[in-house]
mmCIF file of C-alpha atoms and ligand atoms in Angstrom:
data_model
loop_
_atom_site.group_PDB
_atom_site.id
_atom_site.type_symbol
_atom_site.label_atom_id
_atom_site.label_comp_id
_atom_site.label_asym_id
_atom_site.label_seq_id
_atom_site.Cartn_x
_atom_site.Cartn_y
_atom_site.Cartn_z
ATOM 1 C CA UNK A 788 -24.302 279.342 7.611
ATOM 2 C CA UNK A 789 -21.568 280.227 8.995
ATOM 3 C CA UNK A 790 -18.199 277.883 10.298
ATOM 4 C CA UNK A 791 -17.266 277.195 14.397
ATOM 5 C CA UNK A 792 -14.836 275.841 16.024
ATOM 6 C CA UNK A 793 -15.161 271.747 16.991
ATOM 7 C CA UNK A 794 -14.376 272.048 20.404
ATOM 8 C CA UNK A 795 -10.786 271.720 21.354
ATOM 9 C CA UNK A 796 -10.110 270.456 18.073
ATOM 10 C CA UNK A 797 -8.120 272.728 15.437
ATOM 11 C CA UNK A 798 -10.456 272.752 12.579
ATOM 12 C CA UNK A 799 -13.521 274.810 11.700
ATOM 13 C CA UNK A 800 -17.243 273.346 10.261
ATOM 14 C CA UNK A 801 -20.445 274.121 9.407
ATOM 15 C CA UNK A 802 -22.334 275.349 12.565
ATOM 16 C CA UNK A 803 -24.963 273.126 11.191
ATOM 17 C CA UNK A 804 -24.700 269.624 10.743
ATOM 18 C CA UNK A 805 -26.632 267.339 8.070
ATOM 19 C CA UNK A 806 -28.586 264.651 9.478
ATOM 20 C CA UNK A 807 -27.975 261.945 6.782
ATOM 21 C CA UNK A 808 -29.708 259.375 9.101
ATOM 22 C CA UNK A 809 -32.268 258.474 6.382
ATOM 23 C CA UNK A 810 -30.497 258.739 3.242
ATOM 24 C CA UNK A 811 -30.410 255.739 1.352
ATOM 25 C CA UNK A 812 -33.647 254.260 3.461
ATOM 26 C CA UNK A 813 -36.940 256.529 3.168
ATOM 27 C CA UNK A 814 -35.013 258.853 1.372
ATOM 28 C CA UNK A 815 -33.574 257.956 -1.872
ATOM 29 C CA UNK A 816 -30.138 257.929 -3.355
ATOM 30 C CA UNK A 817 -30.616 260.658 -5.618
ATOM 31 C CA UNK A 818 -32.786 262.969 -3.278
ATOM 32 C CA UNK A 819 -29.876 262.446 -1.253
ATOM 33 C CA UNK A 820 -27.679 263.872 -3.741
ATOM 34 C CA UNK A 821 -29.510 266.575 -4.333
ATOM 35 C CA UNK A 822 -30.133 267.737 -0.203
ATOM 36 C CA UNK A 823 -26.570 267.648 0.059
ATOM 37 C CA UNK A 824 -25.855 269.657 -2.828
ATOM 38 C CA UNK A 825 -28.148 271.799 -2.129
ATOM 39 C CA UNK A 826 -26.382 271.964 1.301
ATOM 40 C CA UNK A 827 -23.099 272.617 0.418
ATOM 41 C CA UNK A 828 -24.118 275.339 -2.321
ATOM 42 C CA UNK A 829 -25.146 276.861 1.099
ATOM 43 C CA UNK A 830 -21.734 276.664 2.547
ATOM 44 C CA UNK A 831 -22.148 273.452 4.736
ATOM 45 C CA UNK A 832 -19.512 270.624 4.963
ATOM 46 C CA UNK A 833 -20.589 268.795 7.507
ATOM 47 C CA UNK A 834 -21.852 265.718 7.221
ATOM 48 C CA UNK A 835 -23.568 263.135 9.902
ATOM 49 C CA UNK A 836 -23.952 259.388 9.826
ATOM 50 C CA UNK A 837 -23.721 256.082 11.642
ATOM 51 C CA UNK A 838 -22.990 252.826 11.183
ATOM 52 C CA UNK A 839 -25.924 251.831 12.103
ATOM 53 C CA UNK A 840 -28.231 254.234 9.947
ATOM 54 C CA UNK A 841 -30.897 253.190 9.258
ATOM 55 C CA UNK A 842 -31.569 249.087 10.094
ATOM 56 C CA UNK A 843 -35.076 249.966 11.582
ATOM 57 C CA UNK A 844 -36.384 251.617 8.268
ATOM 58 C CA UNK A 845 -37.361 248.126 7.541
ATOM 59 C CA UNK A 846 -36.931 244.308 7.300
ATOM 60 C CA UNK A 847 -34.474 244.363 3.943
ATOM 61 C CA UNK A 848 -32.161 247.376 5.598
ATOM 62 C CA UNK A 849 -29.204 246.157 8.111
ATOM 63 C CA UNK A 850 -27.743 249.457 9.219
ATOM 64 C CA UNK A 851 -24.748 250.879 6.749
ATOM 65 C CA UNK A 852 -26.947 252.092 3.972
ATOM 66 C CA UNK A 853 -26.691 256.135 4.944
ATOM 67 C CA UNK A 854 -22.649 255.829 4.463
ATOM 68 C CA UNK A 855 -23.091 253.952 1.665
ATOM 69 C CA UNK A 856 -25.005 256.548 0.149
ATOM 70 C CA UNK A 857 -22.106 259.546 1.533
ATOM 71 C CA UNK A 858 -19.279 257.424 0.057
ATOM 72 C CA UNK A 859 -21.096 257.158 -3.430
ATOM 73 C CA UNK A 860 -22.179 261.030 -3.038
ATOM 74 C CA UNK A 861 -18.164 261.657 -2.008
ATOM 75 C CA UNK A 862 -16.842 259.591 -4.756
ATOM 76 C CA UNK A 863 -19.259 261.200 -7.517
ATOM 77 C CA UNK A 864 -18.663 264.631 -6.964
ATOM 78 C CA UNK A 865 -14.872 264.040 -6.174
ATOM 79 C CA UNK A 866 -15.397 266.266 -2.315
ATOM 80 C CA UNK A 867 -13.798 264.199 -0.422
ATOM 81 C CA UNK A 868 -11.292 267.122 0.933
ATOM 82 C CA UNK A 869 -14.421 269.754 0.915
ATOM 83 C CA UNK A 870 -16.236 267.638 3.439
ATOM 84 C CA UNK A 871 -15.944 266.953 7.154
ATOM 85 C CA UNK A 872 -17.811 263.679 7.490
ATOM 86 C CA UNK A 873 -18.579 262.532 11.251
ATOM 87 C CA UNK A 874 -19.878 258.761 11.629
ATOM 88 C CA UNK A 875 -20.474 256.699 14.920
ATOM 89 C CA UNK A 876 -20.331 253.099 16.563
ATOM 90 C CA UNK A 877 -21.569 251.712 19.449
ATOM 91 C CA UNK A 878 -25.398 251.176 18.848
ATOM 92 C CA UNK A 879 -26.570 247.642 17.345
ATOM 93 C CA UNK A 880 -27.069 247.634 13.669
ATOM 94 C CA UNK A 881 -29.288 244.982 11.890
ATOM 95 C CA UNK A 882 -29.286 241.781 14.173
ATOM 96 C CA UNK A 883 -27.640 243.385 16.871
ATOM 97 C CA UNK A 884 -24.557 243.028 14.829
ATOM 98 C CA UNK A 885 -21.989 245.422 15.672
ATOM 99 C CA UNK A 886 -22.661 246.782 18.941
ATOM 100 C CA UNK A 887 -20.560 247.746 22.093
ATOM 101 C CA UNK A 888 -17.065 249.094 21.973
ATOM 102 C CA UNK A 889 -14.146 247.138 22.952
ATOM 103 C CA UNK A 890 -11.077 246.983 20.617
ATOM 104 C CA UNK A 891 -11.763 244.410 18.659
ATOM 105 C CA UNK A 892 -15.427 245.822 17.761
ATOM 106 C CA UNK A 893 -14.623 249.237 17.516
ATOM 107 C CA UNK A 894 -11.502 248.085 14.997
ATOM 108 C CA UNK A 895 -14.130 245.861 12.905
ATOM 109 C CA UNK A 896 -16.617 248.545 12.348
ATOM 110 C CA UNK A 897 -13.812 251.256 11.702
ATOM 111 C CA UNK A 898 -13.032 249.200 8.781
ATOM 112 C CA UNK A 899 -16.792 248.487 7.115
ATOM 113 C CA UNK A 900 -17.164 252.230 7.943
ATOM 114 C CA UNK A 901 -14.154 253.398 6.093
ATOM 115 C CA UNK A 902 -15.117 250.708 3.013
ATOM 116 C CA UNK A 903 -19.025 251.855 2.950
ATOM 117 C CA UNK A 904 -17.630 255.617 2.782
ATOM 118 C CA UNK A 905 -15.131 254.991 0.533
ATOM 119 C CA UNK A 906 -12.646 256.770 2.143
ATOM 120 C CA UNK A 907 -9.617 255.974 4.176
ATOM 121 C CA UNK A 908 -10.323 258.653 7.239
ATOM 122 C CA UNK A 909 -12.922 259.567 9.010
ATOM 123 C CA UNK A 910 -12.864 263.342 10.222
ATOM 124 C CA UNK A 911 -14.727 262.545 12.980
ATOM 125 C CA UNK A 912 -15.759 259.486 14.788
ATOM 126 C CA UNK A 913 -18.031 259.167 17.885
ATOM 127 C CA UNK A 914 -18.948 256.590 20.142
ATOM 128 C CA UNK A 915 -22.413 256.723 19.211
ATOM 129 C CA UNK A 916 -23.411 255.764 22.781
ATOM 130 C CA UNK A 917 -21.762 254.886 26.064
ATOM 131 C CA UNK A 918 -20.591 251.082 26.746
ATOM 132 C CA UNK A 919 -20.519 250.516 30.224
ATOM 133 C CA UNK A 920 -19.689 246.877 30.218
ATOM 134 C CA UNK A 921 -15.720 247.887 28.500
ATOM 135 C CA UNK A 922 -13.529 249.770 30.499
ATOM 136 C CA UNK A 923 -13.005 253.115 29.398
ATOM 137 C CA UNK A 924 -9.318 252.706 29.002
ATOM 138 C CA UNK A 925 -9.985 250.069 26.138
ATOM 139 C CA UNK A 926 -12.488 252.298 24.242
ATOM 140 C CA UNK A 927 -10.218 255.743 24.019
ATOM 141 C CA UNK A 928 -7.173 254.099 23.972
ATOM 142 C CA UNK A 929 -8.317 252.184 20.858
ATOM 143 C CA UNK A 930 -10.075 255.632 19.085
ATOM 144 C CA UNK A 931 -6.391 257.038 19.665
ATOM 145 C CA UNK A 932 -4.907 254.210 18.124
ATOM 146 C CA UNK A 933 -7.011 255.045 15.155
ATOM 147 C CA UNK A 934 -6.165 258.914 15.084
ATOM 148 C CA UNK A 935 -2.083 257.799 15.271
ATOM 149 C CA UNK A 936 -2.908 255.614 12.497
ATOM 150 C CA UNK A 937 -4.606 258.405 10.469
ATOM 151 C CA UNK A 938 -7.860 256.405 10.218
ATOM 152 C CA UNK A 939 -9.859 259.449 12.070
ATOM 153 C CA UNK A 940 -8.857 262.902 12.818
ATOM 154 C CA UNK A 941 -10.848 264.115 15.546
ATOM 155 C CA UNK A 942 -12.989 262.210 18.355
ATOM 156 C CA UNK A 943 -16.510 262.446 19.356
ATOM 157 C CA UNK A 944 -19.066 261.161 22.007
ATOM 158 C CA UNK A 945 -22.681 260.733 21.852
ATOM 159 C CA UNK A 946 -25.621 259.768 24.488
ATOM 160 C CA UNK A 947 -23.045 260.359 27.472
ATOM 161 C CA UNK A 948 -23.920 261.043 30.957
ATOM 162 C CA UNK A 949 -22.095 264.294 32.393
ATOM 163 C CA UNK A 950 -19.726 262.462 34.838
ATOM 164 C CA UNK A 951 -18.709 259.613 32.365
ATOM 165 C CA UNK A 952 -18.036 262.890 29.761
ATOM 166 C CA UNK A 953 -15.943 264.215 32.285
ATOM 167 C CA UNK A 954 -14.081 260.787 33.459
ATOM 168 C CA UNK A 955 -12.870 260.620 29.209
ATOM 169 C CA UNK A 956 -12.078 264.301 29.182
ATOM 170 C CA UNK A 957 -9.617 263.310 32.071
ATOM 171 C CA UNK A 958 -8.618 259.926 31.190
ATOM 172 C CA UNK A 959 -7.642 261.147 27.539
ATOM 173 C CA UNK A 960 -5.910 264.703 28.465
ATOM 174 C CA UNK A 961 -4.119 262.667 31.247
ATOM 175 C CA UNK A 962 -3.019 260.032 28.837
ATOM 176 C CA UNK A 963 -2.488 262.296 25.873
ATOM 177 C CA UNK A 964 -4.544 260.638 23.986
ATOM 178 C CA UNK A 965 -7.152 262.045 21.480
ATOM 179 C CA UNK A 966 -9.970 264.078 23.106
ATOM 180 C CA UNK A 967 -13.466 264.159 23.046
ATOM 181 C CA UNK A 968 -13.976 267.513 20.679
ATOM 182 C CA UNK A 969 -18.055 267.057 20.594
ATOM 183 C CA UNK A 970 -20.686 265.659 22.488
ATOM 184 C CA UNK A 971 -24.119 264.561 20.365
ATOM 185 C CA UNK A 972 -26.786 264.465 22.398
ATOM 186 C CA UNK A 973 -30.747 265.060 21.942
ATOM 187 C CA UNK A 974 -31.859 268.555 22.265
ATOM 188 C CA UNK A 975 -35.261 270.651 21.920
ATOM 189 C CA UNK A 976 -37.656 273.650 23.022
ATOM 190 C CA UNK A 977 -39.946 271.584 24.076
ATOM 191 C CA UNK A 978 -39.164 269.462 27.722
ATOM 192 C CA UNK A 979 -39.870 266.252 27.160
ATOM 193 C CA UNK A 980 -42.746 264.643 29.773
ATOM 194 C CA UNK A 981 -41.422 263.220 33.070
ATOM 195 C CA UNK A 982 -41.124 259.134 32.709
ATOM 196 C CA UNK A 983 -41.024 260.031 28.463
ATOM 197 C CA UNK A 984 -38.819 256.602 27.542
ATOM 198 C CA UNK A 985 -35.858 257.592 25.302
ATOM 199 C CA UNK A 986 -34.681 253.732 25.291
ATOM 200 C CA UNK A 987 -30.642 254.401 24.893
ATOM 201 C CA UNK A 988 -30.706 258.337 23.777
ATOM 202 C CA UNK A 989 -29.693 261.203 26.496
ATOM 203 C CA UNK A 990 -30.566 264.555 26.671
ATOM 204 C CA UNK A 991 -28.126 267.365 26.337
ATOM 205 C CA UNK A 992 -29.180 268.814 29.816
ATOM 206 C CA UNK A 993 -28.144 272.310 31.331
ATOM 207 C CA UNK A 994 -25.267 270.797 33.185
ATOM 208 C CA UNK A 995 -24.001 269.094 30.120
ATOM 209 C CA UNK A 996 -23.630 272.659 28.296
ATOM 210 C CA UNK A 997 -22.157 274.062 31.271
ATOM 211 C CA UNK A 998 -19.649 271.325 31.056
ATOM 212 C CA UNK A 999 -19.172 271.426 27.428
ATOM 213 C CA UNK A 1000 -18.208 275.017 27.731
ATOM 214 C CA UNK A 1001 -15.619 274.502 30.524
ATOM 215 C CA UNK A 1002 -14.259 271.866 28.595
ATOM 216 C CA UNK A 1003 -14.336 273.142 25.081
ATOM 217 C CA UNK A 1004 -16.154 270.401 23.615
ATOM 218 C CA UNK A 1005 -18.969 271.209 21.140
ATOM 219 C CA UNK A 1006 -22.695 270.687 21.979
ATOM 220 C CA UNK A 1007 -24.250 269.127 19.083
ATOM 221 C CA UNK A 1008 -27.923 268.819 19.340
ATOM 222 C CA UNK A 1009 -30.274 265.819 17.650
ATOM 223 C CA UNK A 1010 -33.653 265.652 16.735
ATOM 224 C CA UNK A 1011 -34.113 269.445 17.287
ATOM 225 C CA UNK A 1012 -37.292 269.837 15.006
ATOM 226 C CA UNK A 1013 -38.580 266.420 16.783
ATOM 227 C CA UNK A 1014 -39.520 265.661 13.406
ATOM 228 C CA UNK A 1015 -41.914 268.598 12.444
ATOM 229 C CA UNK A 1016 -43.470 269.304 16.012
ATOM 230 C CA UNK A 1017 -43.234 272.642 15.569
ATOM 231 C CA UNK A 1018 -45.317 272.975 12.611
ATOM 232 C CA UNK A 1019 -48.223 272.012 14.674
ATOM 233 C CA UNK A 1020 -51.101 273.759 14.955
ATOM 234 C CA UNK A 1021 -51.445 276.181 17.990
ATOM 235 C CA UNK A 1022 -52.780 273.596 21.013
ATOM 236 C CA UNK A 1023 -51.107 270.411 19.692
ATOM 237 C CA UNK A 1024 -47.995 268.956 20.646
ATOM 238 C CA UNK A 1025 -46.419 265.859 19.681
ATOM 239 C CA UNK A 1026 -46.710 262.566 22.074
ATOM 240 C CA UNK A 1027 -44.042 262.247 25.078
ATOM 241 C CA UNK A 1028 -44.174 266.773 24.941
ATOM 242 C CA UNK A 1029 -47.745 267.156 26.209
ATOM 243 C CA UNK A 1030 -47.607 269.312 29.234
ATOM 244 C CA UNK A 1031 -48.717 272.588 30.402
ATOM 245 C CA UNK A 1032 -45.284 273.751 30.295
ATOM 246 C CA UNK A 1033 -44.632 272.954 26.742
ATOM 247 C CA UNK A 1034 -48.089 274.804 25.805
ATOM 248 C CA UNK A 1035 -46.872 277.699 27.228
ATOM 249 C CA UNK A 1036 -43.425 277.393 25.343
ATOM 250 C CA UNK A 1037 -45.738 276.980 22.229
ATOM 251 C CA UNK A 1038 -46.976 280.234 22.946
ATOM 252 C CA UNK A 1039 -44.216 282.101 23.521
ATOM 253 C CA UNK A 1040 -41.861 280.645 20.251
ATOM 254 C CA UNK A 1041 -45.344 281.084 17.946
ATOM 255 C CA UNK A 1042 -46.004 284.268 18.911
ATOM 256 C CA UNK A 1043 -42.335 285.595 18.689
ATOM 257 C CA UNK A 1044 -42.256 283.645 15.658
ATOM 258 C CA UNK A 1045 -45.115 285.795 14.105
ATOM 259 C CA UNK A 1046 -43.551 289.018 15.573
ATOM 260 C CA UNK A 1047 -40.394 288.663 13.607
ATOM 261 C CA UNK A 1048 -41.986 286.944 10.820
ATOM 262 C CA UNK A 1049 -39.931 283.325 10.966
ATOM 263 C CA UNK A 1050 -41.363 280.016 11.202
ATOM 264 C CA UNK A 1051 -41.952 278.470 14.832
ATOM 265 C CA UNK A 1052 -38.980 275.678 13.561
ATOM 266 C CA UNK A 1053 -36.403 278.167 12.387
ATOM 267 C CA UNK A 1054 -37.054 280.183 15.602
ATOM 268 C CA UNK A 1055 -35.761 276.880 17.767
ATOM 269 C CA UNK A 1056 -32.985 275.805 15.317
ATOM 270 C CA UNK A 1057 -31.969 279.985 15.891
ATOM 271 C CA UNK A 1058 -32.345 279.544 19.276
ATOM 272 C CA UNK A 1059 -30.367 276.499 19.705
ATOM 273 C CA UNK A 1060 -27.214 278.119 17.828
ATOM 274 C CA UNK A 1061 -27.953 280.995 20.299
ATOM 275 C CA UNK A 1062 -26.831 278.558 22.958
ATOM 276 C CA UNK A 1063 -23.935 277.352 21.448
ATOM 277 C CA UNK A 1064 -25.772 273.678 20.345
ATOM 278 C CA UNK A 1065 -25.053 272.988 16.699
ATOM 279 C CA UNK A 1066 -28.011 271.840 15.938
ATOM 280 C CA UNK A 1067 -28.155 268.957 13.383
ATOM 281 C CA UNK A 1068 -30.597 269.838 10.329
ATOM 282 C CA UNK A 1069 -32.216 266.971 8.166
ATOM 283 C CA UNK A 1070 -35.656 267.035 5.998
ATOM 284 C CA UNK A 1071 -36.338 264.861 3.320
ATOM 285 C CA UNK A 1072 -37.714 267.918 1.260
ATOM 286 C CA UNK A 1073 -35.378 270.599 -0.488
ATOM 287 C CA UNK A 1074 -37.034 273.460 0.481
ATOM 288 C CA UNK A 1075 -37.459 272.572 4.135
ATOM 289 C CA UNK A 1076 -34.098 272.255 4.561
ATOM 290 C CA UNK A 1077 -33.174 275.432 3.053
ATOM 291 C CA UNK A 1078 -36.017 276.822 5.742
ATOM 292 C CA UNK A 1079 -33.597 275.562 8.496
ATOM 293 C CA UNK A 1080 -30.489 276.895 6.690
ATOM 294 C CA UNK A 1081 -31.903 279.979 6.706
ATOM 295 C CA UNK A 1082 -32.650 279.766 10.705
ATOM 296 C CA UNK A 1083 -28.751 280.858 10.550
ATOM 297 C CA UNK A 1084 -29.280 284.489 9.322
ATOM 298 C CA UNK A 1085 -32.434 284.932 12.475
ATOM 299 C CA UNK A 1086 -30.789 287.202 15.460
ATOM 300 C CA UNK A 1087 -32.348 286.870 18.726
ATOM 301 C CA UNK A 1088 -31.588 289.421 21.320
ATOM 302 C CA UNK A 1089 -31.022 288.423 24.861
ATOM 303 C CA UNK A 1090 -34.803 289.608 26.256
ATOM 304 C CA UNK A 1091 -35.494 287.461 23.354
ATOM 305 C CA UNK A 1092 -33.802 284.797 24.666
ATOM 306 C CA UNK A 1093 -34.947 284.973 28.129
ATOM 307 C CA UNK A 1094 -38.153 285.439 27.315
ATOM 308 C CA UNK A 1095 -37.884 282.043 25.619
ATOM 309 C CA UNK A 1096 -36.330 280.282 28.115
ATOM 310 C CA UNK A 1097 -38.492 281.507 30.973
ATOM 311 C CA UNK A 1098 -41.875 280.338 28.660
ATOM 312 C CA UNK A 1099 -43.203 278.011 31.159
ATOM 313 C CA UNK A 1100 -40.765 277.975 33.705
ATOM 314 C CA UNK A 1101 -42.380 277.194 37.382
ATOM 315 C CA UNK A 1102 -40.458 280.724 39.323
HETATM 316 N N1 LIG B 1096 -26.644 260.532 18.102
HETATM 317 C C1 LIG B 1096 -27.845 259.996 18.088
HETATM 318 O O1 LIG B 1096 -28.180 259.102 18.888
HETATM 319 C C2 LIG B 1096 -28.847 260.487 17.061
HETATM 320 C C3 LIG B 1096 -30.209 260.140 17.161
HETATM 321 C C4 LIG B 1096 -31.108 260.612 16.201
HETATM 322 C C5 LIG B 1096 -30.637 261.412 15.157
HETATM 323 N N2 LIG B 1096 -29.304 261.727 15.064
HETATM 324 C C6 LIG B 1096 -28.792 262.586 13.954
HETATM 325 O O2 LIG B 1096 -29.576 263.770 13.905
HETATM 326 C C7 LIG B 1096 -30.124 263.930 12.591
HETATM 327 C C8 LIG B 1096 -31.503 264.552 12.688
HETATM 328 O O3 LIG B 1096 -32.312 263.705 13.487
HETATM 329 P P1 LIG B 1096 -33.884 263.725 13.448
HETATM 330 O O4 LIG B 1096 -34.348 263.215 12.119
HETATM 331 O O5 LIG B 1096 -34.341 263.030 14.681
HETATM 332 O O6 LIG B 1096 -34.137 265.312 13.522
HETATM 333 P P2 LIG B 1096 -35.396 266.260 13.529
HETATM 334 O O7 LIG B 1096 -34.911 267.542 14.109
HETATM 335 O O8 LIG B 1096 -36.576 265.609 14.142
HETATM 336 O O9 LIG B 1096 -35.620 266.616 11.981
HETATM 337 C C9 LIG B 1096 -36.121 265.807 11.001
HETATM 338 C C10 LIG B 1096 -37.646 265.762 10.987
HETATM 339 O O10 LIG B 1096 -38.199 267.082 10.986
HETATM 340 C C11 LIG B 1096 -39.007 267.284 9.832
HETATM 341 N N3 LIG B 1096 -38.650 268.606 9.304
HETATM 342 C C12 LIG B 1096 -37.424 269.022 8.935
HETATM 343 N N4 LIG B 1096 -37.446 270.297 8.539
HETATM 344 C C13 LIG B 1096 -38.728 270.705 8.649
HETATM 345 C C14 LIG B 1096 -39.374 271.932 8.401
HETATM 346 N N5 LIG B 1096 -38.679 272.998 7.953
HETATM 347 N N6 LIG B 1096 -40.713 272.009 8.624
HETATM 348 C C15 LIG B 1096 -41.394 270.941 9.079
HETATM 349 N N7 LIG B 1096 -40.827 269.739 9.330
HETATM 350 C C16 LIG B 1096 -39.507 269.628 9.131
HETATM 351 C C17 LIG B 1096 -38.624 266.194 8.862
HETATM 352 O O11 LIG B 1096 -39.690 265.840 8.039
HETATM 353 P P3 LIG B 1096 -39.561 265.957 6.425
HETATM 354 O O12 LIG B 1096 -38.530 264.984 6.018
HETATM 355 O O13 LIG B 1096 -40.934 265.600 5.974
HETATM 356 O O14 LIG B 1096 -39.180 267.388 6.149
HETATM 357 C C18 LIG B 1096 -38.230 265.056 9.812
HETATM 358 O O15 LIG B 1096 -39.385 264.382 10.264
HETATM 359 C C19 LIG B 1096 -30.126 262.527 11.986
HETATM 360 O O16 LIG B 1096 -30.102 262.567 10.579
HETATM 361 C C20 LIG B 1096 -28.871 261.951 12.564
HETATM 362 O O17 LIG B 1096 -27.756 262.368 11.793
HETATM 363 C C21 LIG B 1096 -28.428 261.295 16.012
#
C-alpha cells in the first residue's frame, strides 16, 4: 500500500484506511491487535474510529469501546508517532449521549476521546456527520480552537452534503481557520436502489468527487465491500442493491475479475483507489484483510475503467 496526500493537508498516509469500527465489540481485543499488526507490517498507519463505535453492537456497549481498544493497542506497542489515528463526533453514542456539535459538546467529547485513546492529539478529527441545528461558525471555529491548542492536527468531515462542504471550505479558508482536508462518505460499485433509507449516512456522489478534487480534500470511501456483497454468488445481490443495473455491474466486475484473476472485492477496492476514494478496509478475519491490502498492487487500465463504469449505465 502505498502513502497519499490528505487533501490540502501537509502530511502523507496510508491510501487505505482501517475500519476499526468493530474492534473491541464483535471483534475482540486481541484479534484487534493482531489485524492491526498485521496492517501495519503491510505499511499502513492509518487508523479509523469514532466516538461512537460501536453502541449498537449490543445492550452492554455505549459507544467508546473501538478507541478504547486503539489507545490500549497504541500504548502496548509504544506507536503512537508511527500512527495517524482519525476519530469523529457528531453521531449519538449509547443513550443518545454525545451527539450534535456545538462548542461545548464538541469540547466534552474531544476530551473522553483523547482519554479512551490515550493520547493527547488526535491527527485527525471529523465531524462524523453534519449538525444543522449549530451554526457553522460555532462548529469550525471550535475544531480550530482545538488544532491551535494542539489537541488535533488536521480536520475532517463526514456525511456532508456538497453545498454545506463547500460553505466550510469557504467559511474556514476565509477565516483562516483549519480546513476540511477529507470528506468520509459511503461509497460502492453497486448503486444503491432508489428510496434505499441510509437513516443519517450520505453518499459520496459524482459531484462530491468533482468537488473534492477542486478543493483538494480527500475522498474517503465507507462501507466499500458493503460487508461481503461482492462475494455473492453470480445473480444475488445484497438487500437495498437489487436492480437490473447492479446485475449488470455484477457482470461486468465478475467477469473482469476472472479475466485478470482477482477477486470481485479486490477489483472494487482497486477500482475505488482508481478514482481517487481511499477506500476504508476492515474484516474481522486476517486473511481477508490482507485480500483487500493486496487490491493495492491490481492496475486497471482506463478501457478497464470505463468499461466498469459504463456496466449498466442507461446511454
Ligand atoms: N463515517 C461513517 O459514517 C461510517 C459509517 C460506516 C463505517 N465507517 C468506517 O468504515 C469502516 C468500514 O465500514 P464497513 O464495515 O461498513 O465496511 P465494509 O466495506 O462493508 O467492510 C466490512 C465487511 O466486509 C466483509 N469483508 C471484508 N473483507 C472481505 C473479503 N475480503 N471478502 C469477503 N468479505 C469481506 C466483512 O466481513 P468479515 O469481518 O467476515 O470479513 C465485513 O462484513 C468502519 O470500520 C468505519 O471505520 C464510517
Amino acid at each position: 500500500m502505498k502513502k497519499i496526500q490528505l487533501g490540502a493537508a501537509p502530511v502523507q498516509v496510508c491510501q487505505m484506511p482501517l475500519g476499526a469500527m468493530w474492534f473491541g465489540t464483535t471483534i475482540s481485543p486481541k484479534q484487534a491487535f493482531l489485524l492491526t499488526d498485521l496492517y501495519r507490517s503491510c505499511g499502513g498507519d492509518f487508523l479509523d474510529t469514532a466516538n461512537n463505535y460501536s453502541y449498537w453492537a449490543g445492550p452492554q456497549y455505549a459507544g467508546g469501546e473501538s478507541e478504547r481498544v486503539l489507545g490500549d493497542y497504541i500504548q502496548t506497542r509504544r506507536c503512537r508517532g508511527d500512527v495517524f489515528v482519525a476519530t469523529k463526533m457528531g453521531f449519538p453514542k449509547g443513550g443518545g449521549k454525545g451527539a450534535g456539535l456545538s462548542a461545548q459538546t464538541i469540547r466534552e467529547n474531544i476530551e473522553i476521546s483523547l482519554r479512551n485513546l490515550q493520547t493527547d492529539y488526535v491527527d485527525l478529527l471529523y465531524m462524523h456527520c453534519d449538525d444543522l441545528t449549530v451554526a457553522m461558525q460555532e462548529s469550525f471555529g471550535t475544531f480550530d480552537q482545538l488544532v491551535r491548542e494542539g489537541k488535533v492536527r488536521y480536520i475532517g468531515v463526514s456525511n456532508f452534503m456538497s453545498y454545506r462542504l463547500a460553505d466550510a471550505l469557504t467559511l474556514t479558508s476565509q477565516n483562516g481557520w483549519a480546513v476540511p482536508c477529507a470528506l468520509q462518505s459511503r461509497f460502492s460499485y453497486y448503486l444503491p436502489q432508489d428510496g434505499r433509507r441510509m437513516g443519517n449516512q450520505r453518499m459520496l456522489t459524482p459531484e462530491h468527487l468533482h468537488q473534492c478534487q477542486a478543493k483538494n480534500v480527500l475522498p474517503v470511501g465507507y462501507s466499500v465491500l458493503l460487508s461481503g456483497a461482492y462475494a455473492m454468488a453470480r445473480g444475488e445481490l445484497p438487500a437495498g442493491y437489487q436492480t437490473q443495473r447492479n446485475l449488470a455491474r455484477q457482470a461486468a466486475l465478475y467477469d473482469l475479475a476472472a479475466q485478470k484473476g482477482v477477486l470481485p472485492g479486490q477489483l472494487v477496492l482497486a477500482w475505488a483507489l482508481e478514482k481517487g476514494v481511499s477506500p476504508l478496509i476492515s474484516s474481522s478475519d486476517a486473511s481477508r484483510l490482507r485480500e483487500n491490502m493486496e487490491a493495492a498492487d491490481i492496475v486497471l487500465s482506463s478501457q478497464e475503467m470505463e468499461l466498469l463504469d459504463r456496466a449498466g449505465a442507461l446511454a
